């Protein structure tokens, strides 16, 4: 199956730069003896938007969590912005400050207000003066359309609002790449749209994005490339229109029929 | 399909129902009694049993307390007064003992003319704590500061501090309050300096000794900053060497020399004259203040990814928790001096404080580890993903939440430790409960008094511990906002 991937390299779309944001070379990862990621090769260009789909347990979350070293890989190489992820803590912290991440369960800091959530990392990691960090934070909170909640605590917000705060919190670090780990999976159906709208807006501004999601409408609307994973491998990658209308591997066809079938 | 069926399925609401008030709760003392005390045969039985136990206790202790005598010169006179007033068989408490000897329970053998010094040390303790404990409530802070200063001043005056001393005390109190209200960060510096001010007030001697000890820390910090760019982590060893050399060789001569130039001396009070609550509170406060940071470090070490650090923490915690406190106290009083270099003579109270701190910190570590484990993994991941390094993540994200979860456990450990300070009686120190009571009973006049000292000492312990417990409840309420 992986032959298909190798045989059909995806040409970056027009308007994308040739600069490489993330380069993953022959990366493997095991949980104990379980081989979760197998020979992953992936190059992400600056400004590119990638949606990663696949059944649960296929390793898609693990893959993007390797990119900011929330998970450690065992063999192969990962370069983010030219920096290789190794055991060197300095490099790891540097990569993490350049790569924003949005989690399924938001992971806002409940003991801090929305504004403090957004200013914490800029102040302590980037050493931005407090006043300036607050201005930036308000700018991004306006962008995700909840500036009026700035002085509330996360526990007082709805799920959709919390996830938008989480996006703003990541953006405050002015990252070059944004990772989304199933950002809408823990939300009520009524709140999914407000989060997706924010993400689409972000996409339109040219952010490099890797997004693990089951929202196929979102994939069709914004992705340059859809990657389908199964059993820890990249099974198929293609442009969204080709991927949805003309899937090549049997596994992809089965997956699409299951998730689009009703 | 029938017609009714169609009616039930087709339904469109055109007006929304407004919310209605909840129905009135039926209540009343009789109903409460029936529901809670007499709801069934077993419950009735238990209620009656409980009532009879209460009756038994009250009927025994009640008269004894009611017949208490507050004015007498000795047990014999007490008994005589009770026999005269309530009949020959009546029993009664002889609180005259407390009235006459209370100062020994509180101050031990501290020189009576200097009682104002422990009083001021205790008063200023609240000054040091108020900016930390009541950080975000001006009202609570002011109440505590006002109460502490008025009571402290009155006590100092009643206990015979002379006019000059009272003026100095007033000036110090006013200055400190001004610093707390107008210079937050400087107030915290004063709080950090408090242990040395307290030491000076309690033990006396030259204030320069304390200043030189502090100077040792400053020099070590300076040495670390200067050498760190060249040596990295070895700079820590340099700093340790600097502090060691300073304290061992230079601090004493320097303090003596400075004392000659500008005398800042108070009369010396040796540790052997400490006793009663002055001793208990000194050990308790020092132990509490040091065991919390040590416990936090141990808890973090035990959860560390570094195997050696983790192993050391586990060994330390399990060893300390497996050994009775009394054994550690014996080590402090008998063995510790063998391990120290010659000429270094550790004060017995200092040795006991070290042991009590180590003991409490092991328990503290486990309590805090519980709080750390209760934090969802997502919090650690979010902190990591934002690029916060380990210490920043712990300080800004993990510990504020973990400590909040652990407040009840932490305060329990504090309270337990404070009560454990009475065990110092086993190494020859005069704790208020056993040693002081025995001392008072050893005088001829008060021979035979049994319960009275225990009740007095027990009530003071209760007040202090209950105060801590109430503070922890207050703190929990204040911090609750976050999880709404």
mmCIF file with all atom_site columns, C-alpha atoms in Angstrom, chain A residues 143-237:
data_model
loop_
_atom_site.group_PDB
_atom_site.id
_atom_site.type_symbol
_atom_site.label_atom_id
_atom_site.label_alt_id
_atom_site.label_comp_id
_atom_site.label_asym_id
_atom_site.label_entity_id
_atom_site.label_seq_id
_atom_site.pdbx_PDB_ins_code
_atom_site.Cartn_x
_atom_site.Cartn_y
_atom_site.Cartn_z
_atom_site.occupancy
_atom_site.B_iso_or_equiv
_atom_site.pdbx_formal_charge
_atom_site.auth_seq_id
_atom_site.auth_comp_id
_atom_site.auth_asym_id
_atom_site.auth_atom_id
_atom_site.pdbx_PDB_model_num
ATOM 1  C CA . UNK A 1 143 ? -9.372  37.554 16.172 1.00 0.00 ? 143 UNK A CA 1
ATOM 2  C CA . UNK A 1 144 ? -11.036 34.487 17.700 1.00 0.00 ? 144 UNK A CA 1
ATOM 3  C CA . UNK A 1 145 ? -13.956 36.781 18.593 1.00 0.00 ? 145 UNK A CA 1
ATOM 4  C CA . UNK A 1 146 ? -13.983 36.537 22.400 1.00 0.00 ? 146 UNK A CA 1
ATOM 5  C CA . UNK A 1 147 ? -12.207 39.667 23.685 1.00 0.00 ? 147 UNK A CA 1
ATOM 6  C CA . UNK A 1 148 ? -15.048 40.245 26.162 1.00 0.00 ? 148 UNK A CA 1
ATOM 7  C CA . UNK A 1 149 ? -14.152 37.034 28.028 1.00 0.00 ? 149 UNK A CA 1
ATOM 8  C CA . UNK A 1 150 ? -10.549 38.079 28.682 1.00 0.00 ? 150 UNK A CA 1
ATOM 9  C CA . UNK A 1 151 ? -10.902 38.398 32.433 1.00 0.00 ? 151 UNK A CA 1
ATOM 10 C CA . UNK A 1 152 ? -12.946 35.271 33.029 1.00 0.00 ? 152 UNK A CA 1
ATOM 11 C CA . UNK A 1 153 ? -11.569 31.917 34.073 1.00 0.00 ? 153 UNK A CA 1
ATOM 12 C CA . UNK A 1 154 ? -11.613 29.035 31.568 1.00 0.00 ? 154 UNK A CA 1
ATOM 13 C CA . UNK A 1 155 ? -14.122 27.131 33.709 1.00 0.00 ? 155 UNK A CA 1
ATOM 14 C CA . UNK A 1 156 ? -16.680 29.860 33.043 1.00 0.00 ? 156 UNK A CA 1
ATOM 15 C CA . UNK A 1 157 ? -16.576 29.447 29.256 1.00 0.00 ? 157 UNK A CA 1
ATOM 16 C CA . UNK A 1 158 ? -18.304 27.000 26.924 1.00 0.00 ? 158 UNK A CA 1
ATOM 17 C CA . UNK A 1 159 ? -16.298 24.294 25.172 1.00 0.00 ? 159 UNK A CA 1
ATOM 18 C CA . UNK A 1 160 ? -16.196 26.152 21.888 1.00 0.00 ? 160 UNK A CA 1
ATOM 19 C CA . UNK A 1 161 ? -15.066 29.336 23.585 1.00 0.00 ? 161 UNK A CA 1
ATOM 20 C CA . UNK A 1 162 ? -12.381 27.447 25.496 1.00 0.00 ? 162 UNK A CA 1
ATOM 21 C CA . UNK A 1 163 ? -11.038 25.945 22.297 1.00 0.00 ? 163 UNK A CA 1
ATOM 22 C CA . UNK A 1 164 ? -10.912 29.363 20.659 1.00 0.00 ? 164 UNK A CA 1
ATOM 23 C CA . UNK A 1 165 ? -8.984  30.677 23.677 1.00 0.00 ? 165 UNK A CA 1
ATOM 24 C CA . UNK A 1 166 ? -6.602  27.747 23.269 1.00 0.00 ? 166 UNK A CA 1
ATOM 25 C CA . UNK A 1 167 ? -6.054  28.738 19.641 1.00 0.00 ? 167 UNK A CA 1
ATOM 26 C CA . UNK A 1 168 ? -5.451  32.352 20.668 1.00 0.00 ? 168 UNK A CA 1
ATOM 27 C CA . UNK A 1 169 ? -3.045  31.185 23.366 1.00 0.00 ? 169 UNK A CA 1
ATOM 28 C CA . UNK A 1 170 ? -0.967  29.343 20.771 1.00 0.00 ? 170 UNK A CA 1
ATOM 29 C CA . UNK A 1 171 ? -1.078  32.258 18.347 1.00 0.00 ? 171 UNK A CA 1
ATOM 30 C CA . UNK A 1 172 ? 0.233   34.644 21.010 1.00 0.00 ? 172 UNK A CA 1
ATOM 31 C CA . UNK A 1 173 ? 3.597   32.920 20.696 1.00 0.00 ? 173 UNK A CA 1
ATOM 32 C CA . UNK A 1 174 ? 3.492   33.893 16.980 1.00 0.00 ? 174 UNK A CA 1
ATOM 33 C CA . UNK A 1 175 ? 4.323   30.342 15.916 1.00 0.00 ? 175 UNK A CA 1
ATOM 34 C CA . UNK A 1 176 ? 5.447   29.385 12.422 1.00 0.00 ? 176 UNK A CA 1
ATOM 35 C CA . UNK A 1 177 ? 3.550   26.113 12.457 1.00 0.00 ? 177 UNK A CA 1
ATOM 36 C CA . UNK A 1 178 ? 0.267   25.196 14.125 1.00 0.00 ? 178 UNK A CA 1
ATOM 37 C CA . UNK A 1 179 ? -0.608  21.627 15.109 1.00 0.00 ? 179 UNK A CA 1
ATOM 38 C CA . UNK A 1 180 ? -4.223  20.697 15.764 1.00 0.00 ? 180 UNK A CA 1
ATOM 39 C CA . UNK A 1 181 ? -4.936  17.418 17.550 1.00 0.00 ? 181 UNK A CA 1
ATOM 40 C CA . UNK A 1 182 ? -8.619  16.664 16.928 1.00 0.00 ? 182 UNK A CA 1
ATOM 41 C CA . UNK A 1 183 ? -9.627  20.175 17.958 1.00 0.00 ? 183 UNK A CA 1
ATOM 42 C CA . UNK A 1 184 ? -13.360 19.632 17.556 1.00 0.00 ? 184 UNK A CA 1
ATOM 43 C CA . UNK A 1 185 ? -13.759 16.050 18.821 1.00 0.00 ? 185 UNK A CA 1
ATOM 44 C CA . UNK A 1 186 ? -14.661 17.031 22.380 1.00 0.00 ? 186 UNK A CA 1
ATOM 45 C CA . UNK A 1 187 ? -17.185 19.695 21.360 1.00 0.00 ? 187 UNK A CA 1
ATOM 46 C CA . UNK A 1 188 ? -20.960 19.710 21.124 1.00 0.00 ? 188 UNK A CA 1
ATOM 47 C CA . UNK A 1 189 ? -22.123 19.762 17.489 1.00 0.00 ? 189 UNK A CA 1
ATOM 48 C CA . UNK A 1 190 ? -23.385 23.318 17.904 1.00 0.00 ? 190 UNK A CA 1
ATOM 49 C CA . UNK A 1 191 ? -19.920 24.544 18.855 1.00 0.00 ? 191 UNK A CA 1
ATOM 50 C CA . UNK A 1 192 ? -17.885 22.806 16.187 1.00 0.00 ? 192 UNK A CA 1
ATOM 51 C CA . UNK A 1 193 ? -18.609 25.458 13.585 1.00 0.00 ? 193 UNK A CA 1
ATOM 52 C CA . UNK A 1 194 ? -17.281 28.385 15.616 1.00 0.00 ? 194 UNK A CA 1
ATOM 53 C CA . UNK A 1 195 ? -13.966 26.599 16.085 1.00 0.00 ? 195 UNK A CA 1
ATOM 54 C CA . UNK A 1 196 ? -13.727 25.498 12.443 1.00 0.00 ? 196 UNK A CA 1
ATOM 55 C CA . UNK A 1 197 ? -14.475 29.050 11.313 1.00 0.00 ? 197 UNK A CA 1
ATOM 56 C CA . UNK A 1 198 ? -11.563 30.299 13.393 1.00 0.00 ? 198 UNK A CA 1
ATOM 57 C CA . UNK A 1 199 ? -9.310  27.667 11.870 1.00 0.00 ? 199 UNK A CA 1
ATOM 58 C CA . UNK A 1 200 ? -10.420 28.507 8.338  1.00 0.00 ? 200 UNK A CA 1
ATOM 59 C CA . UNK A 1 201 ? -9.687  32.167 9.010  1.00 0.00 ? 201 UNK A CA 1
ATOM 60 C CA . UNK A 1 202 ? -6.230  31.190 10.220 1.00 0.00 ? 202 UNK A CA 1
ATOM 61 C CA . UNK A 1 203 ? -5.706  29.086 7.093  1.00 0.00 ? 203 UNK A CA 1
ATOM 62 C CA . UNK A 1 204 ? -6.620  31.989 4.871  1.00 0.00 ? 204 UNK A CA 1
ATOM 63 C CA . UNK A 1 205 ? -3.851  34.039 6.446  1.00 0.00 ? 205 UNK A CA 1
ATOM 64 C CA . UNK A 1 206 ? -1.268  31.552 5.264  1.00 0.00 ? 206 UNK A CA 1
ATOM 65 C CA . UNK A 1 207 ? -0.425  29.708 8.485  1.00 0.00 ? 207 UNK A CA 1
ATOM 66 C CA . UNK A 1 208 ? 1.375   26.390 8.088  1.00 0.00 ? 208 UNK A CA 1
ATOM 67 C CA . UNK A 1 209 ? -1.070  23.904 9.608  1.00 0.00 ? 209 UNK A CA 1
ATOM 68 C CA . UNK A 1 210 ? -1.132  20.217 10.401 1.00 0.00 ? 210 UNK A CA 1
ATOM 69 C CA . UNK A 1 211 ? -4.529  19.119 11.508 1.00 0.00 ? 211 UNK A CA 1
ATOM 70 C CA . UNK A 1 212 ? -5.714  15.748 12.760 1.00 0.00 ? 212 UNK A CA 1
ATOM 71 C CA . UNK A 1 213 ? -9.469  15.800 12.335 1.00 0.00 ? 213 UNK A CA 1
ATOM 72 C CA . UNK A 1 214 ? -12.548 13.870 11.291 1.00 0.00 ? 214 UNK A CA 1
ATOM 73 C CA . UNK A 1 215 ? -14.126 17.007 9.799  1.00 0.00 ? 215 UNK A CA 1
ATOM 74 C CA . UNK A 1 216 ? -13.962 16.081 6.144  1.00 0.00 ? 216 UNK A CA 1
ATOM 75 C CA . UNK A 1 217 ? -15.775 19.242 5.088  1.00 0.00 ? 217 UNK A CA 1
ATOM 76 C CA . UNK A 1 218 ? -12.963 21.238 6.659  1.00 0.00 ? 218 UNK A CA 1
ATOM 77 C CA . UNK A 1 219 ? -10.404 19.098 4.856  1.00 0.00 ? 219 UNK A CA 1
ATOM 78 C CA . UNK A 1 220 ? -12.073 19.734 1.519  1.00 0.00 ? 220 UNK A CA 1
ATOM 79 C CA . UNK A 1 221 ? -12.322 23.453 2.160  1.00 0.00 ? 221 UNK A CA 1
ATOM 80 C CA . UNK A 1 222 ? -8.836  24.325 3.343  1.00 0.00 ? 222 UNK A CA 1
ATOM 81 C CA . UNK A 1 223 ? -6.340  21.488 2.951  1.00 0.00 ? 223 UNK A CA 1
ATOM 82 C CA . UNK A 1 224 ? -3.641  21.454 0.322  1.00 0.00 ? 224 UNK A CA 1
ATOM 83 C CA . UNK A 1 225 ? -3.049  17.834 1.025  1.00 0.00 ? 225 UNK A CA 1
ATOM 84 C CA . UNK A 1 226 ? -4.833  15.039 2.859  1.00 0.00 ? 226 UNK A CA 1
ATOM 85 C CA . UNK A 1 227 ? -2.812  12.289 4.466  1.00 0.00 ? 227 UNK A CA 1
ATOM 86 C CA . UNK A 1 228 ? -4.484  9.021  5.280  1.00 0.00 ? 228 UNK A CA 1
ATOM 87 C CA . UNK A 1 229 ? -2.882  6.847  7.940  1.00 0.00 ? 229 UNK A CA 1
ATOM 88 C CA . UNK A 1 230 ? -3.524  3.296  9.043  1.00 0.00 ? 230 UNK A CA 1
ATOM 89 C CA . UNK A 1 231 ? -1.555  0.990  11.329 1.00 0.00 ? 231 UNK A CA 1
ATOM 90 C CA . UNK A 1 232 ? 1.137   3.568  11.890 1.00 0.00 ? 232 UNK A CA 1
ATOM 91 C CA . UNK A 1 233 ? 1.851   4.140  8.220  1.00 0.00 ? 233 UNK A CA 1
ATOM 92 C CA . UNK A 1 234 ? 1.027   6.773  5.668  1.00 0.00 ? 234 UNK A CA 1
ATOM 93 C CA . UNK A 1 235 ? -1.240  4.844  3.347  1.00 0.00 ? 235 UNK A CA 1
ATOM 94 C CA . UNK A 1 236 ? -2.216  7.542  0.917  1.00 0.00 ? 236 UNK A CA 1
ATOM 95 C CA . UNK A 1 237 ? -1.695  11.228 0.408  1.00 0.00 ? 237 UNK A CA 1
#
